[in-house]
C-alpha positions as a printed NumPy array, in Angstrom:
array([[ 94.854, 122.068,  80.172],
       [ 94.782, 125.69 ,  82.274],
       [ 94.834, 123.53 ,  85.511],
       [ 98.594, 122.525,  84.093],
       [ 99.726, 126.452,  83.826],
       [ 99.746, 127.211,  87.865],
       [100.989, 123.089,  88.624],
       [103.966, 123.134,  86.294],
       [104.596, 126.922,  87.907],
       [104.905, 125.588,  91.097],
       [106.658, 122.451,  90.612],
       [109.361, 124.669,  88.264],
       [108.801, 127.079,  91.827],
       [109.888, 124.534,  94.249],
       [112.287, 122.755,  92.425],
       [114.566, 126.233,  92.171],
       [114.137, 126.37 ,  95.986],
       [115.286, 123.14 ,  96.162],
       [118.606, 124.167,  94.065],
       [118.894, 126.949,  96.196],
       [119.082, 124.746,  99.164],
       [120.92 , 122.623,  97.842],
       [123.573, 125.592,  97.217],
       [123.715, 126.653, 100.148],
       [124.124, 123.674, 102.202],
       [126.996, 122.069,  99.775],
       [128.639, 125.231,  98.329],
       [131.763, 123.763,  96.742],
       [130.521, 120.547,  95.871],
       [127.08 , 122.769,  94.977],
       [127.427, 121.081,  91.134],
       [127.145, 117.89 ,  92.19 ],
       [124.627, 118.03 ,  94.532],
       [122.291, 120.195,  91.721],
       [123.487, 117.407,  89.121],
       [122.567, 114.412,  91.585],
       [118.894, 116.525,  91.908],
       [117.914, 116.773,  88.15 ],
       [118.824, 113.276,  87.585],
       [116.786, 111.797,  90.284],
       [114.297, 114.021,  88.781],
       [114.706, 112.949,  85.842],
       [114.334, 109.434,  86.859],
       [111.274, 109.781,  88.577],
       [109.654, 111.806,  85.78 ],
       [110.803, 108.543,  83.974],
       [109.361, 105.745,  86.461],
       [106.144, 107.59 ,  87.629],
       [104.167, 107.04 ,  84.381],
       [104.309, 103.27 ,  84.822],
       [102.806, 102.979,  88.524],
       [100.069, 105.787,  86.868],
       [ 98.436, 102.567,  85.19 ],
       [ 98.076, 100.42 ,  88.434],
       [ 97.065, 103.08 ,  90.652],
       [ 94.815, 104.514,  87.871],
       [ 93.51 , 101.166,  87.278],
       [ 92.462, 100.884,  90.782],
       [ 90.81 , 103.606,  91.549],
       [ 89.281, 104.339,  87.757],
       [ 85.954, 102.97 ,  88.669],
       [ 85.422, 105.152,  91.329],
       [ 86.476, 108.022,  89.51 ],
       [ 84.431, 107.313,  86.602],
       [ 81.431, 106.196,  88.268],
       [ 81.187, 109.729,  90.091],
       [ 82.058, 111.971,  86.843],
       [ 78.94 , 113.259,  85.054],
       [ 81.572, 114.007,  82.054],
       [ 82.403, 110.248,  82.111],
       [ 78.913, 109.165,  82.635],
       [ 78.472, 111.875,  79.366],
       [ 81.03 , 109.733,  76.941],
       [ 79.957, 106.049,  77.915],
       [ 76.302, 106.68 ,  77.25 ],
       [ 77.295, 108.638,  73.867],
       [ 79.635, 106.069,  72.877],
       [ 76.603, 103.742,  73.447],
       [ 74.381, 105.455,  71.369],
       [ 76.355, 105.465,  68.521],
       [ 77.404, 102.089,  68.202],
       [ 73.494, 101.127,  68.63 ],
       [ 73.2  , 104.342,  66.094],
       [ 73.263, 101.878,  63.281],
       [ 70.883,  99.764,  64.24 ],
       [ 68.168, 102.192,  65.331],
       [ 68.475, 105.334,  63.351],
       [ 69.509, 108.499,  64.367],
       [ 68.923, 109.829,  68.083],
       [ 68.289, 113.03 ,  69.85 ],
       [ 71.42 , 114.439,  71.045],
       [ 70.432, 117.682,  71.923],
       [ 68.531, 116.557,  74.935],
       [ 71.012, 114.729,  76.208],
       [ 73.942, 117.383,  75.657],
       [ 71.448, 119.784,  77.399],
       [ 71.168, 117.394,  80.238],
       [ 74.847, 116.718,  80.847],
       [ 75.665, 120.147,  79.845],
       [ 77.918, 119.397,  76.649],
       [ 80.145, 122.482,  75.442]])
């Protein structure tokens, strides 16, 4: 959630630099042209999210594969749906190997 703090800083950043521009290079018509930018950023804040499942769903493997976190929540989700059938488990061995918390 932090990593979002300095991203949505610089995308606020470079979109005001992109008014700016825009500003200067239109001056009268400088409404317009800000009002033609925050829709087609509006639109692609709007579109985006559904090519994010595609691309995500190509490339998830990989990412999961190679993510000790990931690697973490499949083999705890496995443990407790087997939980029932075995008994309780030690989970502080594990946590200490993938370095939970």
């Amino acid at each position: 959630m932090l990593a979002g703090l300095p991203f949505g800083c610089g995308f606020v950043l470079i979109f005001m630099a992109l008014l700016n521009c825009l500003t200067d290079a239109y001056e009268i018509f400088a409404a317009s042209a800000m009002a033609a930018a925050s829709c087609a950023r509006s639109l692609a804040g709007a579109v985006l999210p559904f090519a994010a499942t595609p691309l995500y769903g190509r490339a998830g493997d990989r990412i999961r594969a190679g993510s000790q976190f990931c690697t973490y929540l499949k083999e705890k989700k496995e443990r407790e749906a087997t939980r029932g059938r075995e008994g309780p488990t030690d989970e502080v061995v594990e946590e200490k190997r993938y370095g939970a918390y």
